Amino acid sequence: MDNYYVNEEGYYGEFGGAYIPEILYSNVESLRKAYKEIINSPTFQQEFHTLLNDYAGRPSPLYFAGRLSEKYGCKIYLKREDLNHTGSHKINNTLGQILLAKRMNKTRIIAETGAGQHGVATATVCALMNMDCVVYMGKTDVERQKLNVQKMKMLGAKVVPVTSGNMTLKDATNEAIRDWCCNPVDTHYIIGSTVGPHPYPDMVARLQSVISKEIKIQLQEKEGRDYPDYLIACVGGGSNAGGTIYEYLNDLRVKIVLAEAAGKGIDSGESAATIQLGTVGIIHGAKTLLMQTEDGQIQEPYSISAGLDYPGIGPMHANMAKTGRSEVLAVDDKEALQAAMELTRMEGIIPALESAHALGVFGKKSFNPDDLIVLCLSGRGDKDMETYIQHINSI
Ligand SMILES: *Cc1c(COP(=O)(O)O)cnc(C)c1O
C-alpha cells in the first residue's frame, strides 16, 4: 500500500530529513526521540484536549454551506478553523508545542512569523504558560502587520524586527534558527507550519490532525459516513492542509485538492506557487521543493496573502504532489479576492485571505452533484480588512 506518512528516517519519499548545523544536532535529536512518546502519552493528550476544548474553543463546527453548495452543484462543508481563539488553526499547534516544551524542561520559546498569526498564537500560549517569548519577524512584515505586532507585545512577547534579505518570513526563520543555535539547551523553537527539519513536519501535522479527527466524527453524524469525496485546503507551509488530511492520507477514496498562491500569475515572476515552480533543494533544514534560481539562490515569493508567502513547502506536501496523491491548483490574488467576496456575500463569513485561496478552487474545478466536499476555512478575515478595503470596489 502507498504510504504518505513520514518514515523512520524522517522522509516522505525523497523529501524531508534534517539538514541542520552540528550545534543543533543534539537538540533536534532529543526532540525526535521524545515527541512521539510525549504526544501519545495519556497525560499530554488529556491536557492538550482540555486546552483545545476550553481555551481554543474546539471542536470547531463543520458547517454545511447551503448557498455555496447550490451555486457549485455539490455538497460543501466548511471546517470552521476561523472560529478558534486567535482566529485560525495556528493555536492547535502552539498549544501542543508549549506543552511539549514544558515536558522537555525548556524555559524559553522562540518563533518566526510572517503575517503575525503564528507569532500571536505563540505569544498567547507563552502568556498562558508563563514562558519567555521572542518572536522574529521581518521588518517589512512588522510595518505591514502593526495590529498583530501590538497584540504580541501586549501578550508579553519580545518582537525582534529582522533586517536581512527581503525582511520577510524566510529571513525571520533564518534569524530564529540562529538564535536556537546560540541557545540550544533552554530554548524550544515553535515552528508554525509543517516545515523545518524532522521531526517538525510530522510533529506539527500530528498536532493539527485534530482537524481531521473531528471531521471524521462530524461527517459520520451529519452524513452517515466518516469520509468525504474531496478535501480542500490552502497551502503555505502546509499545516492547515496537513491537519485536514492527516487521518485520510492513505485512504484513497478521499481526493485531496490543495490551493497554492499564484500571486500575480504563475509566469509573472511574482508568485508563491512553489509546487508548480519549485525545484528540489534544501530550505530551513529540510529537503523539499523550493523556488530558487538556477544557481540555488532562493527566489523572493509574492502573494497578496502574507500567510502563503513562503518560498518552500512542507516535505509531506512535496511528496504528495510529486506522487499524484494531491492535486495542487494555483489560485492568484484576483481569484482569491473574488472568492473571499463571494463567501462573504453568500454565507456571511469573511475569510482570511489564505483561506480564500482554498475557496478559489471552486472557480477552477467542477464537481458532481453527489460529491461530498470538506474545505478547511483556516482563518478569519479580520487581519485582512485593510487589503480587502483596498482591492474590492464593492465594499
Ligand atoms: C498561516 C496561515 C496559513 C498558511 O499556513 P499553513 O501552514 O500552510 O496552514 C493559512 N491560513 C491561515 C489563516 C493562516 O494564518
CSV table of C-alpha atoms and ligand atoms in Angstrom, one decimal:
chain,number,residue,atom,x,y,z
A,1,MET,CA,0.0,0.0,0.0
A,2,ASP,CA,1.1,3.5,-0.6
A,3,ASN,CA,2.3,5.3,2.5
A,4,TYR,CA,2.2,9.1,2.7
A,5,TYR,CA,3.3,9.3,6.3
A,6,VAL,CA,6.8,10.1,7.4
A,7,ASN,CA,9.3,7.1,7.6
A,8,GLU,CA,11.6,6.3,10.5
A,9,GLU,CA,14.4,8.4,8.9
A,10,GLY,CA,12.2,11.5,8.7
A,11,TYR,CA,11.5,11.3,4.9
A,12,TYR,CA,8.4,11.4,2.8
A,13,GLY,CA,9.6,9.8,-0.3
A,14,GLU,CA,12.6,11.7,-1.3
A,15,PHE,CA,11.7,14.8,0.7
A,16,GLY,CA,12.3,15.8,4.3
A,17,GLY,CA,15.2,14.8,6.6
A,18,ALA,CA,17.1,17.1,9.0
A,19,TYR,CA,19.8,19.2,7.4
A,20,ILE,CA,20.9,21.2,10.4
A,21,PRO,CA,24.1,22.7,11.8
A,22,GLU,CA,26.2,20.4,14.1
A,23,ILE,CA,25.4,22.6,17.1
A,24,LEU,CA,21.6,21.8,16.9
A,25,TYR,CA,22.1,18.1,16.4
A,26,SER,CA,21.6,17.0,20.0
A,27,ASN,CA,18.6,19.4,20.3
A,28,VAL,CA,16.8,18.1,17.3
A,29,GLU,CA,17.8,14.5,18.2
A,30,SER,CA,16.3,14.8,21.7
A,31,LEU,CA,13.1,16.3,20.2
A,32,ARG,CA,12.9,13.5,17.7
A,33,LYS,CA,13.3,10.9,20.4
A,34,ALA,CA,10.8,12.5,22.7
A,35,TYR,CA,8.0,13.9,20.6
A,36,LYS,CA,6.0,10.7,19.7
A,37,GLU,CA,6.1,9.3,23.2
A,38,ILE,CA,5.1,12.6,24.8
A,39,ILE,CA,2.4,13.3,22.2
A,40,ASN,CA,0.9,9.8,22.6
A,41,SER,CA,1.0,9.8,26.4
A,42,PRO,CA,-2.4,10.0,28.1
A,43,THR,CA,-1.4,12.9,30.4
A,44,PHE,CA,-0.3,15.0,27.4
A,45,GLN,CA,-3.4,14.1,25.4
A,46,GLN,CA,-5.7,15.0,28.3
A,47,GLU,CA,-4.0,18.3,29.0
A,48,PHE,CA,-3.9,19.1,25.2
A,49,HIS,CA,-7.5,18.3,24.6
A,50,THR,CA,-8.8,20.2,27.7
A,51,LEU,CA,-7.0,23.3,26.3
A,52,LEU,CA,-8.2,22.7,22.8
A,53,ASN,CA,-11.8,22.5,24.0
A,54,ASP,CA,-11.9,25.0,26.8
A,55,TYR,CA,-9.3,27.5,25.7
A,56,ALA,CA,-9.3,27.4,21.9
A,57,GLY,CA,-13.0,26.6,21.6
A,58,ARG,CA,-12.9,23.2,19.9
A,59,PRO,CA,-14.3,21.2,18.3
A,60,SER,CA,-14.7,23.7,15.5
A,61,PRO,CA,-18.0,23.4,13.7
A,62,LEU,CA,-18.4,21.6,10.4
A,63,TYR,CA,-20.8,23.9,8.7
A,64,PHE,CA,-22.9,23.0,5.7
A,65,ALA,CA,-22.7,25.9,3.3
A,66,GLY,CA,-26.0,25.7,1.6
A,67,ARG,CA,-25.9,28.6,-0.8
A,68,LEU,CA,-22.3,27.9,-1.9
A,69,SER,CA,-23.3,24.2,-2.4
A,70,GLU,CA,-26.2,25.3,-4.6
A,71,LYS,CA,-24.1,27.5,-6.7
A,72,TYR,CA,-21.4,24.9,-7.4
A,73,GLY,CA,-23.7,21.9,-7.7
A,74,CYS,CA,-22.2,19.8,-4.9
A,75,LYS,CA,-22.3,19.4,-1.1
A,76,ILE,CA,-19.9,21.8,0.5
A,77,TYR,CA,-19.0,21.7,4.2
A,78,LEU,CA,-16.7,24.3,5.8
A,79,LYS,CA,-14.4,23.3,8.7
A,80,ARG,CA,-14.6,26.4,10.7
A,81,GLU,CA,-11.0,26.9,12.0
A,82,ASP,CA,-11.7,30.6,11.7
A,83,LEU,CA,-13.7,30.4,14.9
A,84,ASN,CA,-10.7,29.3,17.0
A,85,HIS,CA,-9.2,31.6,19.7
A,86,THR,CA,-6.7,33.9,17.9
A,87,GLY,CA,-8.5,33.4,14.6
A,88,SER,CA,-7.0,30.5,12.9
A,89,HIS,CA,-5.8,26.9,13.1
A,90,LYS,CA,-2.4,28.0,14.4
A,91,ILE,CA,-3.4,27.8,18.0
A,92,ASN,CA,-3.8,24.0,17.7
A,93,ASN,CA,0.0,23.7,17.1
A,94,THR,CA,1.2,26.3,19.6
A,95,LEU,CA,-0.8,24.7,22.4
A,96,GLY,CA,0.6,21.3,21.6
A,97,GLN,CA,4.2,22.5,21.3
A,98,ILE,CA,4.1,24.6,24.5
A,99,LEU,CA,3.0,21.5,26.4
A,100,LEU,CA,5.8,19.6,24.8
A,101,ALA,CA,8.4,22.3,25.6
A,102,LYS,CA,7.3,22.2,29.3
A,103,ARG,CA,7.7,18.4,29.4
A,104,MET,CA,11.2,18.8,27.9
A,105,ASN,CA,12.1,21.4,30.7
A,106,LYS,CA,12.5,24.3,28.3
A,107,THR,CA,12.1,27.8,29.8
A,108,ARG,CA,12.3,30.0,26.7
A,109,ILE,CA,10.3,30.0,23.5
A,110,ILE,CA,11.3,31.4,20.1
A,111,ALA,CA,9.2,31.6,17.0
A,112,GLU,CA,9.2,33.1,13.5
A,113,THR,CA,6.2,34.8,12.0
A,114,GLY,CA,5.2,36.3,8.6
A,115,ALA,CA,1.8,37.9,8.8
A,116,GLY,CA,2.0,37.6,12.6
A,117,GLN,CA,-0.7,34.9,13.1
A,118,HIS,CA,1.8,32.3,14.3
A,119,GLY,CA,3.5,35.0,16.4
A,120,VAL,CA,0.3,35.9,18.1
A,121,ALA,CA,-0.7,32.2,18.7
A,122,THR,CA,2.8,31.6,20.2
A,123,ALA,CA,2.7,34.8,22.4
A,124,THR,CA,-0.7,33.7,23.5
A,125,VAL,CA,0.4,30.2,24.8
A,126,CYS,CA,3.5,31.7,26.3
A,127,ALA,CA,1.4,34.1,28.4
A,128,LEU,CA,-0.8,31.2,29.3
A,129,MET,CA,2.1,29.1,30.4
A,130,ASN,CA,4.3,31.9,31.8
A,131,MET,CA,7.2,31.3,29.4
A,132,ASP,CA,9.7,33.9,28.0
A,133,CYS,CA,8.8,34.5,24.3
A,134,VAL,CA,10.9,36.0,21.5
A,135,VAL,CA,9.3,36.4,18.1
A,136,TYR,CA,11.4,37.1,15.0
A,137,MET,CA,9.6,39.0,12.3
A,138,GLY,CA,10.9,40.6,9.1
A,139,LYS,CA,11.0,44.4,9.3
A,140,THR,CA,8.7,44.7,6.2
A,141,ASP,CA,6.1,42.5,7.9
A,142,VAL,CA,6.4,44.4,11.2
A,143,GLU,CA,5.5,47.5,9.3
A,144,ARG,CA,2.6,46.0,7.4
A,145,GLN,CA,1.1,43.9,10.3
A,146,LYS,CA,1.0,46.5,13.0
A,147,LEU,CA,-2.0,45.2,14.9
A,148,ASN,CA,-0.5,41.7,15.3
A,149,VAL,CA,2.8,43.3,16.5
A,150,GLN,CA,0.9,45.2,19.1
A,151,LYS,CA,-1.0,42.1,20.2
A,152,MET,CA,2.2,40.1,20.6
A,153,LYS,CA,3.7,43.0,22.7
A,154,MET,CA,0.6,43.2,24.8
A,155,LEU,CA,0.8,39.5,25.4
A,156,GLY,CA,4.3,40.0,26.7
A,157,ALA,CA,6.4,38.8,23.8
A,158,LYS,CA,9.6,40.5,22.6
A,159,VAL,CA,9.2,41.2,18.8
A,160,VAL,CA,12.6,41.4,17.0
A,161,PRO,CA,12.4,43.0,13.6
A,162,VAL,CA,14.7,41.3,11.1
A,163,THR,CA,16.6,43.5,8.6
A,164,SER,CA,18.4,40.9,6.4
A,165,GLY,CA,17.2,39.8,2.9
A,166,ASN,CA,13.8,40.9,1.9
A,167,MET,CA,12.9,41.4,5.6
A,168,THR,CA,10.1,38.9,5.4
A,169,LEU,CA,9.3,35.3,6.6
A,170,LYS,CA,12.3,33.5,5.2
A,171,ASP,CA,14.6,36.0,6.8
A,172,ALA,CA,12.8,35.8,10.2
A,173,THR,CA,13.1,32.0,10.0
A,174,ASN,CA,16.9,32.2,9.4
A,175,GLU,CA,17.2,34.5,12.4
A,176,ALA,CA,15.2,32.2,14.7
A,177,ILE,CA,17.4,29.3,13.7
A,178,ARG,CA,20.4,31.4,14.5
A,179,ASP,CA,19.0,32.2,18.0
A,180,TRP,CA,18.3,28.5,18.5
A,181,CYS,CA,21.9,27.7,17.7
A,182,CYS,CA,23.1,30.1,20.4
A,183,ASN,CA,20.6,28.8,23.0
A,184,PRO,CA,20.1,25.1,22.3
A,185,VAL,CA,19.7,24.0,25.9
A,186,ASP,CA,17.0,26.2,27.4
A,187,THR,CA,15.1,27.2,24.3
A,188,HIS,CA,12.3,25.5,22.3
A,189,TYR,CA,11.7,26.7,18.8
A,190,ILE,CA,8.0,26.6,18.0
A,191,ILE,CA,7.9,26.3,14.2
A,192,GLY,CA,4.5,27.4,12.8
A,193,SER,CA,4.0,25.1,9.9
A,194,THR,CA,4.8,21.6,8.6
A,195,VAL,CA,8.3,22.8,7.6
A,196,GLY,CA,11.8,22.6,9.1
A,197,PRO,CA,13.9,19.6,10.0
A,198,HIS,CA,12.4,16.3,11.0
A,199,PRO,CA,10.6,15.9,13.4
A,200,TYR,CA,8.9,19.2,12.9
A,201,PRO,CA,6.8,18.5,9.8
A,202,ASP,CA,5.4,15.3,11.3
A,203,MET,CA,5.0,16.8,14.8
A,204,VAL,CA,3.1,19.8,13.6
A,205,ALA,CA,0.9,17.7,11.3
A,206,ARG,CA,0.1,15.4,14.3
A,207,LEU,CA,-0.8,18.3,16.5
A,208,GLN,CA,-3.0,19.7,13.7
A,209,SER,CA,-4.6,16.3,13.0
A,210,VAL,CA,-7.3,17.2,15.5
A,211,ILE,CA,-8.9,18.9,12.5
A,212,SER,CA,-9.4,15.6,10.5
A,213,LYS,CA,-10.2,13.6,13.7
A,214,GLU,CA,-13.1,16.0,14.2
A,215,ILE,CA,-14.1,15.9,10.5
A,216,LYS,CA,-14.5,12.1,10.8
A,217,ILE,CA,-16.8,12.3,13.7
A,218,GLN,CA,-18.8,15.3,12.4
A,219,LEU,CA,-19.3,13.7,8.9
A,220,GLN,CA,-20.4,10.5,10.5
A,221,GLU,CA,-23.1,12.4,12.4
A,222,LYS,CA,-24.2,14.6,9.5
A,223,GLU,CA,-23.8,12.3,6.5
A,224,GLY,CA,-23.7,8.8,8.0
A,225,ARG,CA,-20.2,8.2,6.6
A,226,ASP,CA,-16.9,9.3,8.0
A,227,TYR,CA,-15.1,10.4,4.9
A,228,PRO,CA,-15.7,13.0,2.2
A,229,ASP,CA,-15.0,12.6,-1.6
A,230,TYR,CA,-12.8,15.7,-1.6
A,231,LEU,CA,-10.8,17.6,1.0
A,232,ILE,CA,-9.8,21.1,0.0
A,233,ALA,CA,-7.3,23.4,1.8
A,234,CYS,CA,-4.8,26.2,1.1
A,235,VAL,CA,-1.1,25.5,1.5
A,236,GLY,CA,1.6,27.9,2.6
A,237,GLY,CA,3.9,25.6,4.6
A,238,GLY,CA,1.2,23.1,4.8
A,239,SER,CA,-0.1,22.9,8.4
A,240,ASN,CA,-3.8,23.5,8.0
A,241,ALA,CA,-3.8,21.2,4.9
A,242,GLY,CA,-1.8,18.7,6.8
A,243,GLY,CA,-4.2,18.6,9.7
A,244,THR,CA,-7.2,18.5,7.4
A,245,ILE,CA,-5.9,15.4,5.5
A,246,TYR,CA,-3.9,13.6,8.2
A,247,GLU,CA,-6.4,10.9,9.1
A,248,TYR,CA,-7.1,10.3,5.4
A,249,LEU,CA,-3.6,10.3,3.9
A,250,ASN,CA,-3.7,6.6,3.0
A,251,ASP,CA,-7.4,6.5,2.3
A,252,LEU,CA,-7.5,6.8,-1.5
A,253,ARG,CA,-11.3,7.2,-1.6
A,254,VAL,CA,-10.6,10.7,-0.4
A,255,LYS,CA,-9.2,13.0,-3.1
A,256,ILE,CA,-7.1,15.9,-2.0
A,257,VAL,CA,-7.1,19.2,-3.7
A,258,LEU,CA,-4.8,22.0,-2.5
A,259,ALA,CA,-4.5,25.6,-3.4
A,260,GLU,CA,-1.2,27.4,-3.5
A,261,ALA,CA,-0.7,31.1,-4.1
A,262,ALA,CA,-0.2,32.2,-7.8
A,263,GLY,CA,0.2,35.8,-6.8
A,264,LYS,CA,0.1,38.0,-9.9
A,265,GLY,CA,0.2,34.8,-12.1
A,266,ILE,CA,2.4,31.8,-12.3
A,267,ASP,CA,4.5,33.3,-15.1
A,268,SER,CA,4.6,36.8,-13.7
A,269,GLY,CA,7.7,36.3,-11.6
A,270,GLU,CA,5.6,37.4,-8.6
A,271,SER,CA,4.1,34.3,-7.1
A,272,ALA,CA,4.4,31.8,-4.3
A,273,ALA,CA,3.4,28.8,-6.4
A,274,THR,CA,6.1,26.5,-5.0
A,275,ILE,CA,4.7,23.2,-6.3
A,276,GLN,CA,4.3,24.4,-9.9
A,277,LEU,CA,7.6,26.4,-10.0
A,278,GLY,CA,9.8,24.8,-7.4
A,279,THR,CA,12.8,22.5,-7.8
A,280,VAL,CA,14.4,20.2,-5.2
A,281,GLY,CA,16.6,21.9,-2.7
A,282,ILE,CA,17.2,22.4,1.0
A,283,ILE,CA,15.5,25.2,3.0
A,284,HIS,CA,15.3,25.6,6.7
A,285,GLY,CA,16.6,22.2,7.5
A,286,ALA,CA,14.5,20.1,5.0
A,287,LYS,CA,14.9,18.7,1.5
A,288,THR,CA,11.8,19.9,-0.4
A,289,LEU,CA,10.6,21.8,-3.4
A,290,LEU,CA,11.5,25.5,-3.3
A,291,MET,CA,11.6,28.5,-5.6
A,292,GLN,CA,15.2,29.1,-6.5
A,293,THR,CA,17.3,30.5,-9.2
A,294,GLU,CA,19.5,28.2,-11.4
A,295,ASP,CA,22.4,28.8,-9.1
A,296,GLY,CA,20.4,28.0,-6.0
A,297,GLN,CA,19.5,31.4,-4.6
A,298,ILE,CA,16.1,31.5,-3.0
A,299,GLN,CA,13.6,33.5,-5.1
A,300,GLU,CA,11.5,36.0,-3.2
A,301,PRO,CA,8.0,34.8,-3.1
A,302,TYR,CA,5.0,37.0,-3.5
A,303,SER,CA,1.3,36.6,-2.6
A,304,ILE,CA,-1.4,39.1,-1.6
A,305,SER,CA,-1.8,36.8,1.4
A,306,ALA,CA,1.2,37.0,3.8
A,307,GLY,CA,0.5,33.6,5.2
A,308,LEU,CA,1.1,31.9,1.8
A,309,ASP,CA,4.2,34.0,1.0
A,310,TYR,CA,6.8,31.3,1.6
A,311,PRO,CA,9.4,30.1,-1.0
A,312,GLY,CA,9.2,26.4,0.2
A,313,ILE,CA,6.6,23.9,1.1
A,314,GLY,CA,6.4,21.2,3.7
A,315,PRO,CA,8.1,17.9,2.6
A,316,MET,CA,4.9,15.9,3.2
A,317,HIS,CA,3.1,18.1,0.5
A,318,ALA,CA,6.1,18.0,-1.9
A,319,ASN,CA,5.9,14.2,-1.8
A,320,MET,CA,2.1,14.0,-2.2
A,321,ALA,CA,2.1,16.5,-5.1
A,322,LYS,CA,5.0,14.6,-6.8
A,323,THR,CA,3.4,11.2,-6.5
A,324,GLY,CA,-0.1,12.5,-7.6
A,325,ARG,CA,-1.7,11.9,-4.2
A,326,SER,CA,-2.7,15.5,-4.2
A,327,GLU,CA,-3.9,17.8,-7.0
A,328,VAL,CA,-2.4,21.3,-6.5
A,329,LEU,CA,-4.1,24.3,-8.2
A,330,ALA,CA,-2.5,27.7,-8.3
A,331,VAL,CA,-5.0,30.5,-7.3
A,332,ASP,CA,-4.0,34.0,-8.0
A,333,ASP,CA,-4.6,37.2,-6.0
A,334,LYS,CA,-7.6,38.2,-8.0
A,335,GLU,CA,-9.3,34.9,-7.8
A,336,ALA,CA,-8.7,34.8,-4.1
A,337,LEU,CA,-10.2,38.2,-3.6
A,338,GLN,CA,-13.3,37.2,-5.7
A,339,ALA,CA,-13.7,34.0,-3.7
A,340,ALA,CA,-13.5,36.0,-0.4
A,341,MET,CA,-16.2,38.4,-1.5
A,342,GLU,CA,-18.4,35.5,-2.7
A,343,LEU,CA,-18.2,33.7,0.7
A,344,THR,CA,-18.8,36.9,2.5
A,345,ARG,CA,-22.0,37.7,0.5
A,346,MET,CA,-23.3,34.2,0.2
A,347,GLU,CA,-22.6,32.8,3.6
A,348,GLY,CA,-21.9,35.9,5.8
A,349,ILE,CA,-18.4,34.7,6.6
A,350,ILE,CA,-15.4,36.9,5.9
A,351,PRO,CA,-12.5,34.5,5.4
A,352,ALA,CA,-8.7,35.0,5.8
A,353,LEU,CA,-7.0,35.8,2.5
A,354,GLU,CA,-5.2,32.4,2.8
A,355,SER,CA,-8.5,30.5,3.1
A,356,ALA,CA,-9.9,32.5,0.2
A,357,HIS,CA,-7.3,30.7,-2.0
A,358,ALA,CA,-8.8,27.4,-1.0
A,359,LEU,CA,-12.3,28.8,-1.9
A,360,GLY,CA,-10.8,29.8,-5.2
A,361,VAL,CA,-10.7,26.1,-6.2
A,362,PHE,CA,-14.5,26.2,-6.9
A,363,GLY,CA,-13.9,28.5,-9.8
A,364,LYS,CA,-11.3,26.2,-11.3
A,365,LYS,CA,-12.6,22.7,-10.9
A,366,SER,CA,-16.1,21.3,-11.3
A,367,PHE,CA,-17.7,18.7,-9.0
A,368,ASN,CA,-20.6,16.3,-9.3
A,369,PRO,CA,-23.9,16.8,-7.5
A,370,ASP,CA,-23.3,13.9,-5.1
A,371,ASP,CA,-19.7,14.9,-4.3
A,372,LEU,CA,-19.2,15.5,-0.6
A,373,ILE,CA,-16.6,18.2,-0.1
A,374,VAL,CA,-15.0,19.5,3.1
A,375,LEU,CA,-13.0,22.7,2.8
A,376,CYS,CA,-10.8,23.9,5.6
A,377,LEU,CA,-11.6,27.5,6.3
A,378,SER,CA,-8.2,28.1,8.0
A,379,GLY,CA,-8.8,31.6,9.4
A,380,ARG,CA,-10.9,34.7,9.7
A,381,GLY,CA,-10.6,37.8,7.7
A,382,ASP,CA,-10.2,40.4,10.4
A,383,LYS,CA,-6.4,40.8,9.9
A,384,ASP,CA,-7.0,41.3,6.1
A,385,MET,CA,-9.6,44.1,6.3
A,386,GLU,CA,-7.1,46.7,5.0
A,387,THR,CA,-6.3,44.6,2.0
A,388,TYR,CA,-10.0,43.9,1.3
A,389,ILE,CA,-10.9,47.6,1.5
A,390,GLN,CA,-8.0,48.5,-0.9
A,391,HIS,CA,-8.9,45.9,-3.5
A,392,ILE,CA,-12.6,45.2,-3.5
A,393,ASN,CA,-14.6,48.0,-5.2
A,394,SER,CA,-17.9,46.9,-3.9
A,395,ILE,CA,-17.0,47.4,-0.2
B,1,LIG,C1,-0.6,30.8,8.5
B,1,LIG,C2,-1.8,30.6,7.8
B,1,LIG,C3,-2.0,29.8,6.7
B,1,LIG,C4,-0.8,29.1,6.0
B,1,LIG,O1,-0.1,28.2,6.7
B,1,LIG,P1,-0.2,26.7,6.6
B,1,LIG,O2,0.9,26.1,7.5
B,1,LIG,O3,0.0,26.3,5.2
B,1,LIG,O4,-1.5,26.3,7.1
B,1,LIG,C5,-3.2,29.6,6.1
B,1,LIG,N1,-4.3,30.2,6.6
B,1,LIG,C6,-4.2,31.0,7.7
B,1,LIG,C7,-5.5,31.6,8.2
B,1,LIG,C8,-3.0,31.2,8.3
B,1,LIG,O5,-2.9,32.0,9.4
